[in-house]
Tab-separated table of C-alpha atoms and ligand atoms in Angstrom:
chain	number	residue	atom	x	y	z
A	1	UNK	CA	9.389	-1.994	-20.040
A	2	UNK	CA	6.379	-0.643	-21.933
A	3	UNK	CA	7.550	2.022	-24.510
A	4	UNK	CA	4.190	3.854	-22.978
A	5	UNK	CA	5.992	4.292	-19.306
A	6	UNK	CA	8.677	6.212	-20.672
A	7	UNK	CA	6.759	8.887	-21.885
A	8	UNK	CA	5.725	9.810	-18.658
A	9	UNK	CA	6.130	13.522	-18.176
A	10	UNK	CA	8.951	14.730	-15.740
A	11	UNK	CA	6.443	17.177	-14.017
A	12	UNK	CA	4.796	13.524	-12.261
A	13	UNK	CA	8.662	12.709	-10.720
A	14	UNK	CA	7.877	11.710	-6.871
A	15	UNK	CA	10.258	10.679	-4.359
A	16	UNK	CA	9.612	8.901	-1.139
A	17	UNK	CA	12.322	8.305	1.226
A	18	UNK	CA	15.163	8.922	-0.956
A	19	UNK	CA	13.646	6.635	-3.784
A	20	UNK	CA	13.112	8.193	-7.479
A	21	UNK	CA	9.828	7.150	-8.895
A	22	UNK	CA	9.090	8.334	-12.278
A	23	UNK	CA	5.570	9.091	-11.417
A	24	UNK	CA	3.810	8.143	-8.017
A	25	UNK	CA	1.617	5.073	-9.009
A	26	UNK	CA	2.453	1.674	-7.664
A	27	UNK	CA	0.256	-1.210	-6.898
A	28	UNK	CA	-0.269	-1.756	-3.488
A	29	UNK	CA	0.862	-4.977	-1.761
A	30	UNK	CA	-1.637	-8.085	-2.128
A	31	UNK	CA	-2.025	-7.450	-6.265
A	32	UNK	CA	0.113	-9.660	-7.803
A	33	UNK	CA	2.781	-9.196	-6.275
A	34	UNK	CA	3.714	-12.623	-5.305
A	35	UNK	CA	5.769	-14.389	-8.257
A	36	UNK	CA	7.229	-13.501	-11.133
A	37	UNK	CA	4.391	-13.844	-13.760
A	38	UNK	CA	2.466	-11.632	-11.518
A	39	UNK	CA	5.419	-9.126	-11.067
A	40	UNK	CA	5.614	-8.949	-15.030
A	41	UNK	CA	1.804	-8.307	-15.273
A	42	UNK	CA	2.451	-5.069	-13.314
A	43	UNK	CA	4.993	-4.112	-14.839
A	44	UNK	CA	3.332	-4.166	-18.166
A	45	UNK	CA	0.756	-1.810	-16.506
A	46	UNK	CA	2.982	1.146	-15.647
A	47	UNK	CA	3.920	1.277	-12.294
A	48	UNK	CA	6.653	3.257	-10.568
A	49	UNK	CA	7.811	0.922	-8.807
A	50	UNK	CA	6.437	-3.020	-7.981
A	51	UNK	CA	5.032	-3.621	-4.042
A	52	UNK	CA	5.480	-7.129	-3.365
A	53	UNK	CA	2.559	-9.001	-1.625
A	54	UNK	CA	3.595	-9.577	1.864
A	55	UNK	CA	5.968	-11.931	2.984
A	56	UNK	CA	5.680	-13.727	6.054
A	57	UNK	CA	8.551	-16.039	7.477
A	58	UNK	CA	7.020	-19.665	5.725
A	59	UNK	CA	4.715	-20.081	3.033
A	60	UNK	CA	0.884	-19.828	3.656
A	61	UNK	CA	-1.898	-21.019	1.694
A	62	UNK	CA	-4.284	-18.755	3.309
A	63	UNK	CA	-7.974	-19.229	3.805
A	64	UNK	CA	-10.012	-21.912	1.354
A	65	UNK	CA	-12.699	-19.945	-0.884
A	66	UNK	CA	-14.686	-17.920	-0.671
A	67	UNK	CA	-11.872	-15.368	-0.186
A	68	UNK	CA	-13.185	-12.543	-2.145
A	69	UNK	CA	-16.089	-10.641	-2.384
A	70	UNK	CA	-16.745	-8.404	-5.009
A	71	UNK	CA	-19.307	-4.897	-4.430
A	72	UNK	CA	-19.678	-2.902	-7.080
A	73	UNK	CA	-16.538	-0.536	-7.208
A	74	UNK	CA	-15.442	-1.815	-3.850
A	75	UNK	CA	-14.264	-5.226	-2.027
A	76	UNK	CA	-14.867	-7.620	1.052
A	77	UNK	CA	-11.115	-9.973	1.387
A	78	UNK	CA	-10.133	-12.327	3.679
A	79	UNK	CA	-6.909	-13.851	1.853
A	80	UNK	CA	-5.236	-14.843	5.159
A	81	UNK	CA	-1.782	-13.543	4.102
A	82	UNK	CA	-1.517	-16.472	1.111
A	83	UNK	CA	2.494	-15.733	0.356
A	84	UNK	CA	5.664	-18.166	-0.911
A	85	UNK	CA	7.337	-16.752	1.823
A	86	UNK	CA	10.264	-14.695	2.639
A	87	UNK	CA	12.499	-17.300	0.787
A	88	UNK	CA	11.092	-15.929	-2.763
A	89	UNK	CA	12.135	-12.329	-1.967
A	90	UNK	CA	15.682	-13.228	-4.031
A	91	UNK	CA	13.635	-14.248	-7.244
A	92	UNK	CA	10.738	-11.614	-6.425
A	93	UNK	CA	13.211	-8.630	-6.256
A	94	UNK	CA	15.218	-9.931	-9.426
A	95	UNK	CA	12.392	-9.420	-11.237
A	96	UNK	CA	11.391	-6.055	-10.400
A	97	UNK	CA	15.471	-4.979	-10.845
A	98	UNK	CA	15.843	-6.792	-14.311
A	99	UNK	CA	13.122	-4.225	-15.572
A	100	UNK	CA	14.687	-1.261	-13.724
A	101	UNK	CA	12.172	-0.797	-10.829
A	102	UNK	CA	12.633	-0.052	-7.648
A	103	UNK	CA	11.517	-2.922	-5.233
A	104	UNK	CA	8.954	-2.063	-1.991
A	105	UNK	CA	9.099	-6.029	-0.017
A	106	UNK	CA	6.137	-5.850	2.294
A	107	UNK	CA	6.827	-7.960	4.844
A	108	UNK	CA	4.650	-9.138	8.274
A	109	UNK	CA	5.682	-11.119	10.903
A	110	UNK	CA	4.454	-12.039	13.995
A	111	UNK	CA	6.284	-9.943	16.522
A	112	UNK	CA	9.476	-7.775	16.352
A	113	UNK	CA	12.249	-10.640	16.077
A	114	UNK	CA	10.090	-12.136	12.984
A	115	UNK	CA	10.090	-9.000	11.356
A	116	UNK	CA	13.706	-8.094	12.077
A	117	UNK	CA	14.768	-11.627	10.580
A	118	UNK	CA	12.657	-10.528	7.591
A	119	UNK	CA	13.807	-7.515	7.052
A	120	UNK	CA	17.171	-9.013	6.992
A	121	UNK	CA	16.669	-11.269	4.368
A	122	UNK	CA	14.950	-8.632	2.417
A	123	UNK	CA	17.892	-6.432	2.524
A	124	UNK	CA	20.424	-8.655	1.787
A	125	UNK	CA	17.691	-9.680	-1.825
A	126	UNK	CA	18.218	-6.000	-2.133
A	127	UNK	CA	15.117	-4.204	-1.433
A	128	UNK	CA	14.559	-0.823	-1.905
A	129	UNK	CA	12.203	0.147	0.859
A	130	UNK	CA	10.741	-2.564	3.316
A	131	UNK	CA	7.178	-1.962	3.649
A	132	UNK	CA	5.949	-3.027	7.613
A	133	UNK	CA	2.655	-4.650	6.802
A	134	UNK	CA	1.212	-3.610	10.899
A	135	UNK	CA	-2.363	-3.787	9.118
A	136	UNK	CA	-3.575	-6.576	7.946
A	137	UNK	CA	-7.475	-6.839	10.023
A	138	UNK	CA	-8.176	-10.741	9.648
A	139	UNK	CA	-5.127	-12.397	9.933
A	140	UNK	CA	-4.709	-13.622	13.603
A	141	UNK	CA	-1.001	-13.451	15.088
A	142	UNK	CA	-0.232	-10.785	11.629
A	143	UNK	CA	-0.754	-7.586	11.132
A	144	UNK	CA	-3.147	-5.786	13.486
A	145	UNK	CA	-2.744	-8.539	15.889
A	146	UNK	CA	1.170	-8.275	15.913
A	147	UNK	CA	0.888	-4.830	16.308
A	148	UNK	CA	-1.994	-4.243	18.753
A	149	UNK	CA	-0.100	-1.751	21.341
A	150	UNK	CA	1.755	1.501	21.204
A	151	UNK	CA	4.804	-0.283	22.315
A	152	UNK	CA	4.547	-3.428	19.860
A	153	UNK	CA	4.738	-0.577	17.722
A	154	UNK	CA	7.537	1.092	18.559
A	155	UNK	CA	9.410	-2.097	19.479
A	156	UNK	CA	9.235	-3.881	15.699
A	157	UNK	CA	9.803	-0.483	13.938
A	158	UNK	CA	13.265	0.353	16.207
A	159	UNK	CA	14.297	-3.592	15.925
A	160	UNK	CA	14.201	-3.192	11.767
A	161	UNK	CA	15.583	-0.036	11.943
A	162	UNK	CA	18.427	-1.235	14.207
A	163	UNK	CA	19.798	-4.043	11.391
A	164	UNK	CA	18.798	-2.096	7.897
A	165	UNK	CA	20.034	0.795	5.810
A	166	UNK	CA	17.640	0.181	3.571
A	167	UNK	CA	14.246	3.388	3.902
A	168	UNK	CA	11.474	1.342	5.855
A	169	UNK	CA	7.873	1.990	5.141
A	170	UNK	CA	5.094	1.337	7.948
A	171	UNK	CA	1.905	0.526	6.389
A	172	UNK	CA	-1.279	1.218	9.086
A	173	UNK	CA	-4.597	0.963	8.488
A	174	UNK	CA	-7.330	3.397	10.237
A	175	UNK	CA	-8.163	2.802	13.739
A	176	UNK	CA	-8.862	5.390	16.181
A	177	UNK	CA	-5.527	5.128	17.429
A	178	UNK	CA	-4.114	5.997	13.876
A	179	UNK	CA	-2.395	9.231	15.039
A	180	UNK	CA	-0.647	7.509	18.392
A	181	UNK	CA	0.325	4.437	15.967
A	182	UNK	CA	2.089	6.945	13.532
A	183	UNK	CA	3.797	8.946	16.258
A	184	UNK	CA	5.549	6.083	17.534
A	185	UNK	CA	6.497	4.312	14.017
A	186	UNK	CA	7.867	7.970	13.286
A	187	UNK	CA	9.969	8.398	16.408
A	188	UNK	CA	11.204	4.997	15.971
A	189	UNK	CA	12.949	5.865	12.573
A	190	UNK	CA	10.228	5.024	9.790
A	191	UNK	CA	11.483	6.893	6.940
A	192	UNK	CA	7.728	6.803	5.424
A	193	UNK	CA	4.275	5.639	6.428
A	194	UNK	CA	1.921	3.561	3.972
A	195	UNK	CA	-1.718	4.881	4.864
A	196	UNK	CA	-4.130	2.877	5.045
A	197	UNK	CA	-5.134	-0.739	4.893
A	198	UNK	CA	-8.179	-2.602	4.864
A	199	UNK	CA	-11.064	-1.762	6.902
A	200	UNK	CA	-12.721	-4.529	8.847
A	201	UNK	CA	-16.117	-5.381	6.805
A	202	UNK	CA	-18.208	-8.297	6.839
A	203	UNK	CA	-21.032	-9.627	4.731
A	204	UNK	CA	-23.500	-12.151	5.654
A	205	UNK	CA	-25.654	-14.106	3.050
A	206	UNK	CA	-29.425	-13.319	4.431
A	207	UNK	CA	-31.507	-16.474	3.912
A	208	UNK	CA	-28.724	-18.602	5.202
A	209	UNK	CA	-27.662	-16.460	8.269
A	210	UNK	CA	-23.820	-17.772	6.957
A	211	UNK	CA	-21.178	-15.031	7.021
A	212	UNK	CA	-20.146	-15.341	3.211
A	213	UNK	CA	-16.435	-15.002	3.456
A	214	UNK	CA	-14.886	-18.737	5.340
A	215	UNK	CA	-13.013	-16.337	7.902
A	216	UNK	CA	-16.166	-14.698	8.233
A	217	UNK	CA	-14.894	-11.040	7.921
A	218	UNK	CA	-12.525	-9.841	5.971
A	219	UNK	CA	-11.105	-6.301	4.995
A	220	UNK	CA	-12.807	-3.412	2.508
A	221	UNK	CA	-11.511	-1.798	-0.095
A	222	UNK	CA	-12.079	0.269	-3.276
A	223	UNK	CA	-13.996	3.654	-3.932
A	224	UNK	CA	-16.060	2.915	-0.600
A	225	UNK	CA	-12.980	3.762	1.466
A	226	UNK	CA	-11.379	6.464	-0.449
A	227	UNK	CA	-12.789	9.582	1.866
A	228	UNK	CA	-11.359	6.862	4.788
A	229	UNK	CA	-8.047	7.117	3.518
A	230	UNK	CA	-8.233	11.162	2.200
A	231	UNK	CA	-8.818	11.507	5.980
A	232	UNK	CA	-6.344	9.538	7.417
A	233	UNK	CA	-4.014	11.178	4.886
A	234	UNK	CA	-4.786	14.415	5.982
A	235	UNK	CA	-4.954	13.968	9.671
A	236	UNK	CA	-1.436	12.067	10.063
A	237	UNK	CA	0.253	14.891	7.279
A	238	UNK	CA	-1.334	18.106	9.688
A	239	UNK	CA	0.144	16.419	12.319
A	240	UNK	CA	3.386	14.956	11.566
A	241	UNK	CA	4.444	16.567	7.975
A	242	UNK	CA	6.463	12.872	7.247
A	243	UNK	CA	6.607	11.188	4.022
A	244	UNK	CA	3.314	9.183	3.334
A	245	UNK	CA	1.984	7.308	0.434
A	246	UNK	CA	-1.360	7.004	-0.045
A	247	UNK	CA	-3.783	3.916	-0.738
A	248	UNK	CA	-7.122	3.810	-0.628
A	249	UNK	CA	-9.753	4.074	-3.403
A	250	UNK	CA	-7.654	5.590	-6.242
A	251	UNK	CA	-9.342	4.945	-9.226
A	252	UNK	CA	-8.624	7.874	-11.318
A	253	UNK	CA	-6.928	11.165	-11.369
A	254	UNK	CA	-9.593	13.130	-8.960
A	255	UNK	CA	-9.099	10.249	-6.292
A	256	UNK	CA	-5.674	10.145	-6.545
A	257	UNK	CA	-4.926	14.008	-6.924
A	258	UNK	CA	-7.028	14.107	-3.449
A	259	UNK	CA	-4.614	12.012	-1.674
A	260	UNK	CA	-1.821	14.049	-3.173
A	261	UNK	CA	-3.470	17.416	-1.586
A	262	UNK	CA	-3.975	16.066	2.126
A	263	UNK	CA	-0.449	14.940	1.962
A	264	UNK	CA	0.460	11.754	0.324
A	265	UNK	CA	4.129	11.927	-1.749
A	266	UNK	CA	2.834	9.131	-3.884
A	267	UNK	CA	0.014	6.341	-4.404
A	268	UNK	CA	-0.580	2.579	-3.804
A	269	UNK	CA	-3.618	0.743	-5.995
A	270	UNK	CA	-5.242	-2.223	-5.385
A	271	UNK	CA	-9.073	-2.771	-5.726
A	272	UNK	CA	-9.403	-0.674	-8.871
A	273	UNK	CA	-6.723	-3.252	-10.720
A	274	UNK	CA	-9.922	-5.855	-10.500
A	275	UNK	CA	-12.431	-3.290	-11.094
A	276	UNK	CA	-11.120	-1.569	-13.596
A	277	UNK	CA	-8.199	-3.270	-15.205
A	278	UNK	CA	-4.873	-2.806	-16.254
A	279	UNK	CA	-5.131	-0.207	-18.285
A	280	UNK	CA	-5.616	2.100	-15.010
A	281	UNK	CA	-2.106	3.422	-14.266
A	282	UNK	CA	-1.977	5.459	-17.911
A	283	UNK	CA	-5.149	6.500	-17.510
A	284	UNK	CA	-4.535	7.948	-14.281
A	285	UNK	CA	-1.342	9.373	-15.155
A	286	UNK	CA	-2.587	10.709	-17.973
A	287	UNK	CA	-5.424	12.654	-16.773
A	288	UNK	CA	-2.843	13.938	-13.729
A	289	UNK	CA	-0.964	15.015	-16.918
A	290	UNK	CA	-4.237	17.052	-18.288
A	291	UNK	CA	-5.331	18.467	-14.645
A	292	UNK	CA	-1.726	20.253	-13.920
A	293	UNK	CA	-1.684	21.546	-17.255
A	294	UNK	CA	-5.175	22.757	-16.893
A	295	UNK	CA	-4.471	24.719	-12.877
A	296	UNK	CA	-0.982	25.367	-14.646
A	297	UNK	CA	1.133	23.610	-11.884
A	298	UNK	CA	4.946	22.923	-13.329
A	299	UNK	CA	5.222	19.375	-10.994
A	300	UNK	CA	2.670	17.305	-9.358
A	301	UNK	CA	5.059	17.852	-5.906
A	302	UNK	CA	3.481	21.376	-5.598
A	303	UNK	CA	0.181	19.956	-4.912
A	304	UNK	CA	1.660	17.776	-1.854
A	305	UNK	CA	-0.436	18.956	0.905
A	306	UNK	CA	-2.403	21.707	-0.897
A	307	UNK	CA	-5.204	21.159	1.726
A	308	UNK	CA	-3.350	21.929	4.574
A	309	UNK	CA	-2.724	25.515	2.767
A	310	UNK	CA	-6.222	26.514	2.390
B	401	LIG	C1	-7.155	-9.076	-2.422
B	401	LIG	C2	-6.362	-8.146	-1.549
B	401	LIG	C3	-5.193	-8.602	-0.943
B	401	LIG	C4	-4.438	-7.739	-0.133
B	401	LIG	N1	-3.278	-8.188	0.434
B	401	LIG	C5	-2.497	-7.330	1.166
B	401	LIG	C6	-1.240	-7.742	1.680
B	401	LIG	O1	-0.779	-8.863	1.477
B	401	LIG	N2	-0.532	-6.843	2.414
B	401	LIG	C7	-0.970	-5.555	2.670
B	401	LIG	O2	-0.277	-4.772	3.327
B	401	LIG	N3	-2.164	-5.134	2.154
B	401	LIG	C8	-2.924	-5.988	1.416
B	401	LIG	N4	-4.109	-5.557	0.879
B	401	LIG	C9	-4.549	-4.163	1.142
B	401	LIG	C10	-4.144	-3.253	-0.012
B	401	LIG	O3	-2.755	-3.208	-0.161
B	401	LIG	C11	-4.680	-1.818	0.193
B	401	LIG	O4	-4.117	-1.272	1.358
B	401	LIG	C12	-6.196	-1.766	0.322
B	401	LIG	O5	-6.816	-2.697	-0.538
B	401	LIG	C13	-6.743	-0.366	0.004
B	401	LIG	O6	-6.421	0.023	-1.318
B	401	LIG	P1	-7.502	-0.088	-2.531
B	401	LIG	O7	-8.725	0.636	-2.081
B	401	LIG	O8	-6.798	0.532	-3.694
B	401	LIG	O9	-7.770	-1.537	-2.741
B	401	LIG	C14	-4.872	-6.400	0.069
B	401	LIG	C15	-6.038	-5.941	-0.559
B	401	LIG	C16	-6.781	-6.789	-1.364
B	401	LIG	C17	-8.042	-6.258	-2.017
């Protein structure tokens, strides 16, 4: 472990469903997350804890190139769920133990018995917290798709709650049914939700009239969705007070501290790993460092919902 991440100030201790972070930055699933040279990378970097990228029940390759699509501070993807599968989670999770991190397996299947079998295997790898990917906009059968009613809902969160110990995480992404989706996830024993994914974007290449990503759309992300999340944040915290982590546009300390005051326990980065580099997690824990010193705050855990006190 980096001799930087354990001078880390005790006031930035978070805690989501029983799990001890020593600050709250991890990445979010889909960075790196899938094999162990990735795993190290993040490590390096400073996380809390490592997310892995989802794991679906076989291998996929995902979509052929363009699968990116870079703007400015923000990002267009269409991956298609490119994973080993669940059979790495043994190797993944070894990893992320052997440098003393806790270990968030993201996992999507196709409909509740998928995800109960992977949950399964993810506990017995020995996960810390699965991490429900029910958000994933352009995968068809995954995600959004596997999830697309109330009851679908309900149904895969109660079946992997029914065969694990182990805290399970439900990561959503914003829909106008955001607040419904949460209610049932929470009444069927989610310990935490992950808020948000993707948002459904698409860019199209003018002179050609060609959608530029090969699935056509694909998912945003970055600074462009930040208020997206803040919202969603906020809306699902005044209404349920659960345990929530927040993703969305973090880039620095103001983003993330905003997350933190509509409700979020702790933080999930993706898009500003690419646009910003590795060097991201110290810098943002070290200018949440500077800003509780400055409003004189002993832990960042009193600023957990601030907004819903004013
Ligand atoms: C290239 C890429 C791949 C992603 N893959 C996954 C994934 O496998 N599972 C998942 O739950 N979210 C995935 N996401 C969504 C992120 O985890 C995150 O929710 C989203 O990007 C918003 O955070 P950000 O603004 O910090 O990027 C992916 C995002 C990107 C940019």
């Amino acid at each position: 472990m980096s001799s930087r991440t354990s001078k880390v100030s005790t006031a930035l201790e978070a805690v989501v469903s029983g799990i001890r972070l020593k600050h709250p930055i991890m990445n979010a699933s889909g960075i790196l997350g899938s094999n162990t040279g990735g795993i190290l990378r993040l490590i390096e970097s400073g996380v809390s804890a490592v997310v892995t990228k989802t794991l679906t029940p076989e291998p996929r390759e995902g979509y052929l190139p363009p699968i990116t699509i870079p703007l400015g501070e923000c990002m267009l993807n269409a991956v298609g769920l490119a994973n080993p599968g669940i059979d790495a989670v043994n190797e993944l999770v070894r990893t992320i133990h052997g440098h003393g991190l806790p270990a968030i397996v993201s996992i999507g299947g196709r409909n509740a018995g998928e995800f109960v079998a992977l949950a399964v295997k993810a506990e017995e790898a020995g996960a810390d917290a699965l991490e429900l990917n029910m958000s994933c906009p352009h995968t068809p059968g995954y995600g959004v798709d596997a999830s697309k009613t109330i009851e679908a809902v309900k149904n895969i969160v109660s079946g992997v709650k029914s065969v694990t110990s182990t805290p399970v995480w439900v990561k959503l992404g914003y829909s106008r049914l955001l607040l419904r989706e949460a209610g049932a996830a929470l009444s069927a024993g989610a310990d935490a939700l992950v808020l948000i994914n993707t948002i459904p974007g698409m860019v199209i290449d003018v002179y050609t009239g060609n959608p530029i990503l090969t699935n056509r759309f694909g998912g945003l992300s970055g600074k462009c969705i930040h208020p997206v999340a803040v919202y969603s944040v906020y809306m699902v915290y005044r209404e349920y007070q659960c345990e929530i982590v927040g993703v969305g546009g973090v880039q620095d300390w103001r983003t993330a501290v905003e997350l933190i005051e509509a409700g979020a326990k702790a933080l999930q980065i993706a898009t500003a790993f690419y646009t910003k580099g590795y060097g991201i997690v110290h810098e943002i824990l070290a200018g949440l460092t500077g800003f509780l010193e400055e409003i004189n705050a002993k832990n960042i855990t009193e600023l957990v919902g601030l907004a819903h006190r004013k």
